[in-house]
Tab-separated table of C-alpha atoms in Angstrom:
chain	number	residue	atom	x	y	z
A	1024	MET	CA	135.631	151.040	-71.124
A	1025	ASP	CA	132.710	152.156	-69.300
A	1026	ILE	CA	132.904	155.760	-67.849
A	1027	LYS	CA	132.254	154.596	-64.208
A	1028	ILE	CA	135.299	152.229	-64.487
A	1029	LEU	CA	137.376	154.841	-66.100
A	1030	VAL	CA	136.733	157.151	-63.015
A	1031	LYS	CA	137.533	154.600	-60.574
A	1032	LEU	CA	140.534	153.630	-62.448
A	1033	THR	CA	141.950	156.984	-62.830
A	1034	SER	CA	141.322	158.180	-59.330
A	1035	ARG	CA	144.837	157.032	-58.284
A	1036	ALA	CA	147.672	158.816	-59.836
A	1037	TRP	CA	149.878	155.905	-60.764
A	1038	SER	CA	147.243	153.262	-61.842
A	1039	LEU	CA	147.306	153.952	-65.720
A	1040	ASN	CA	151.047	153.824	-65.570
A	1041	ILE	CA	151.359	150.255	-63.825
A	1042	LEU	CA	148.705	148.906	-65.920
A	1043	ALA	CA	150.537	150.068	-69.026
A	1044	LEU	CA	153.855	148.718	-67.906
A	1045	MET	CA	152.503	145.268	-67.049
A	1046	HIS	CA	150.555	145.346	-70.646
A	1047	GLU	CA	154.150	145.829	-72.380
A	1048	GLY	CA	155.593	142.994	-70.337
A	1049	MET	CA	157.301	144.256	-67.333
A	1050	PRO	CA	157.145	141.802	-64.412
A	1051	GLY	CA	154.524	142.451	-62.029
A	1052	ARG	CA	156.848	143.180	-58.949
A	1053	GLN	CA	156.894	146.306	-56.909
A	1054	ALA	CA	160.457	147.222	-57.338
A	1055	PRO	CA	160.796	147.072	-61.055
A	1056	LEU	CA	157.281	148.878	-61.517
A	1057	LEU	CA	158.150	151.463	-58.712
A	1058	ALA	CA	161.633	152.270	-60.531
A	1059	ALA	CA	159.698	152.451	-64.012
A	1060	THR	CA	157.139	154.608	-62.840
A	1061	SER	CA	159.258	156.953	-60.655
A	1062	ALA	CA	156.371	157.238	-58.214
A	1063	GLY	CA	156.749	157.809	-54.273
A	1064	ARG	CA	156.326	154.665	-52.248
A	1065	THR	CA	153.195	155.821	-50.572
A	1066	ALA	CA	151.324	156.754	-53.897
A	1067	PHE	CA	152.532	153.957	-55.616
A	1068	ALA	CA	151.262	151.590	-52.899
A	1069	GLN	CA	147.888	153.156	-53.003
A	1070	SER	CA	147.881	152.899	-56.655
A	1071	LEU	CA	148.769	149.256	-56.471
A	1072	ASP	CA	146.251	148.437	-53.630
A	1073	HIS	CA	143.403	150.352	-55.675
A	1074	LEU	CA	144.103	148.167	-58.791
A	1075	ILE	CA	143.849	145.175	-56.899
A	1076	GLN	CA	140.515	146.255	-55.082
A	1077	LEU	CA	139.057	146.987	-58.487
A	1078	GLY	CA	139.873	143.455	-59.690
A	1079	PHE	CA	142.514	144.322	-62.197
A	1080	LEU	CA	145.330	142.927	-60.551
A	1081	GLU	CA	145.791	139.965	-58.335
A	1082	ARG	CA	148.709	138.191	-56.439
A	1083	ASN	CA	150.427	135.719	-58.507
A	1084	PRO	CA	149.767	132.426	-56.198
A	1085	GLY	CA	152.858	130.580	-55.896
A	1086	HIS	CA	155.345	133.246	-57.041
A	1087	GLY	CA	157.255	135.820	-55.141
A	1088	HIS	CA	158.446	136.145	-51.666
A	1089	PRO	CA	155.820	136.966	-49.105
A	1090	LEU	CA	157.420	140.490	-48.536
A	1091	ARG	CA	158.044	140.949	-52.150
A	1092	PRO	CA	154.874	139.598	-53.827
A	1093	GLU	CA	154.288	139.155	-57.640
A	1094	PHE	CA	151.111	140.483	-59.156
A	1095	ARG	CA	149.371	139.494	-62.470
A	1096	LEU	CA	146.677	141.212	-64.479
A	1097	THR	CA	143.222	139.522	-64.381
A	1098	GLN	CA	140.921	139.142	-67.255
A	1099	ALA	CA	139.234	142.526	-66.625
A	1100	GLY	CA	142.925	143.892	-66.032
A	1101	VAL	CA	143.950	142.636	-69.489
A	1102	SER	CA	141.663	144.801	-71.364
A	1103	ALA	CA	142.048	147.741	-68.971
A	1104	ALA	CA	145.664	147.481	-69.105
A	1105	GLU	CA	145.375	147.528	-73.056
A	1106	ILE	CA	143.686	150.958	-72.749
A	1107	ALA	CA	145.888	152.230	-70.380
A	1108	SER	CA	148.917	151.417	-72.687
A	1109	ARG	CA	147.124	153.441	-75.218
A	1110	ILE	CA	146.705	156.361	-73.095
A	1111	VAL	CA	150.140	156.469	-71.778
A	1112	ASN	CA	151.694	155.946	-75.442
A	1113	VAL	CA	149.461	158.936	-76.706
A	1114	VAL	CA	151.039	161.346	-74.152
A	1115	PRO	CA	154.728	160.308	-73.884
A	1116	ASP	CA	156.069	163.714	-72.464
A	1117	ASP	CA	156.426	163.572	-68.462
A	1118	ALA	CA	155.127	167.295	-68.104
A	1119	ASP	CA	152.327	166.435	-70.351
A	1120	PHE	CA	151.502	163.291	-68.368
A	1121	ALA	CA	151.458	164.939	-65.089
A	1122	LEU	CA	148.031	166.504	-66.095
A	1123	LEU	CA	146.745	163.141	-67.205
A	1124	ARG	CA	147.732	161.396	-63.692
A	1125	ARG	CA	145.089	163.911	-62.104
A	1126	SER	CA	141.726	162.272	-61.172
A	1127	TRP	CA	139.228	163.823	-63.457
A	1128	THR	CA	141.479	164.672	-66.637
A	1129	ALA	CA	141.000	161.344	-68.613
A	1130	PRO	CA	137.091	160.999	-67.815
A	1131	ILE	CA	136.614	164.649	-68.895
A	1132	LEU	CA	138.500	163.996	-72.113
A	1133	ALA	CA	136.621	160.824	-72.826
A	1134	LEU	CA	133.244	162.645	-72.661
A	1135	THR	CA	134.410	165.602	-75.195
A	1136	ASP	CA	134.650	164.053	-78.195
A	1137	ARG	CA	131.996	166.357	-79.353
A	1138	PRO	CA	130.999	169.736	-77.879
A	1139	GLN	CA	129.432	169.345	-74.449
A	1140	ARG	CA	127.906	171.804	-72.033
A	1141	PHE	CA	129.299	171.958	-68.351
A	1142	SER	CA	125.990	170.254	-66.946
A	1143	THR	CA	125.993	167.470	-69.564
A	1144	LEU	CA	129.571	166.761	-68.516
A	1145	LYS	CA	128.682	167.048	-64.771
A	1146	SER	CA	125.657	164.581	-65.321
A	1147	GLY	CA	128.264	162.302	-67.071
A	1148	LEU	CA	130.567	162.134	-64.219
A	1149	ILE	CA	128.079	161.791	-61.406
A	1150	THR	CA	130.713	161.944	-58.522
A	1151	ILE	CA	132.426	165.099	-59.674
A	1152	SER	CA	131.869	168.383	-57.858
A	1153	ASP	CA	131.188	171.859	-59.583
A	1154	ARG	CA	134.454	172.988	-58.310
A	1155	ALA	CA	136.495	170.101	-59.460
A	1156	LEU	CA	134.980	170.137	-62.956
A	1157	SER	CA	135.496	173.791	-63.404
A	1158	THR	CA	139.243	173.281	-62.213
A	1159	SER	CA	139.712	170.352	-64.461
A	1160	LEU	CA	138.169	172.233	-67.322
A	1161	LEU	CA	140.502	175.043	-66.716
A	1162	ARG	CA	143.667	172.984	-66.752
A	1163	LEU	CA	142.836	171.282	-69.689
A	1164	GLU	CA	142.033	174.771	-71.549
A	1165	GLU	CA	145.534	176.069	-70.455
A	1166	GLN	CA	147.137	172.846	-71.565
A	1167	ALA	CA	145.382	173.089	-74.972
A	1168	TRP	CA	143.711	169.844	-74.750
A	1169	ILE	CA	140.256	171.281	-74.336
A	1170	ARG	CA	138.668	174.150	-76.357
A	1171	ARG	CA	136.064	176.175	-74.772
A	1172	ASP	CA	133.632	177.833	-77.254
A	1173	ILE	CA	130.494	179.990	-76.711
A	1174	ASP	CA	127.382	178.838	-78.627
A	1175	ALA	CA	125.255	182.050	-79.224
A	1176	THR	CA	122.792	180.230	-81.497
A	1177	HIS	CA	120.326	180.204	-78.572
A	1178	ARG	CA	118.730	182.916	-76.950
A	1179	LEU	CA	120.980	182.505	-73.871
A	1180	PRO	CA	124.702	181.868	-74.965
A	1181	PHE	CA	126.375	179.245	-73.202
A	1182	PRO	CA	129.980	177.623	-73.115
A	1183	THR	CA	130.671	174.275	-74.984
A	1184	TYR	CA	133.739	172.286	-74.229
A	1185	ARG	CA	135.529	169.887	-76.564
A	1186	ALA	CA	138.595	167.897	-76.837
A	1187	VAL	CA	141.565	169.153	-79.230
A	1188	ASN	CA	144.808	168.452	-79.675
A	1189	GLN	CA	146.460	165.910	-77.574
A	1190	GLY	CA	143.102	165.770	-75.687
A	1191	ILE	CA	141.410	164.401	-78.795
A	1192	ALA	CA	144.200	161.892	-79.041
A	1193	VAL	CA	143.585	160.679	-75.472
A	1194	ASN	CA	139.801	160.409	-75.921
A	1195	ARG	CA	140.440	158.130	-79.197
A	1196	ALA	CA	142.843	156.040	-77.118
A	1197	ILE	CA	139.995	155.444	-74.456
A	1198	SER	CA	137.163	154.639	-76.925
A	1199	LEU	CA	134.605	155.130	-74.338
A	1200	VAL	CA	131.621	152.534	-74.553
A	1201	ALA	CA	128.184	153.927	-74.298
């Protein structure tokens, strides 16, 4: 998966869950998906619309009631759903998954398979602000998904960030394509 697509995909909280559930064979109707995700109606609807706009889901023509449509994965959605399923299965605990639903968590973990400087992460995630990156790194560090080390081998020491524990498992599940 490309980092730009990953950033867009994870910008809505329930997108990964919806794709993972559909990958596992759940019908693409709102009621079963909403019940399985335990999301709020508004956030769920926004995530569903977002997936349609990204081209991962489409209405299933000829199926479902007009007020209760059925959705299906597109060709691009099938590969995204496979990756989403791997990510969701790596983090089965709901408390841990709450962190993964945040916008920048998965993209940051995808880039930190080896030690990265703050500036390198920022340039890899073009649209992220300094504040969003530092806040996300702090949350990941508190959860022990990212380790912050100080590289003192240069004249000016600087911090580096690397995925560890559950974070490296998420990194491997994403399998970012360069």
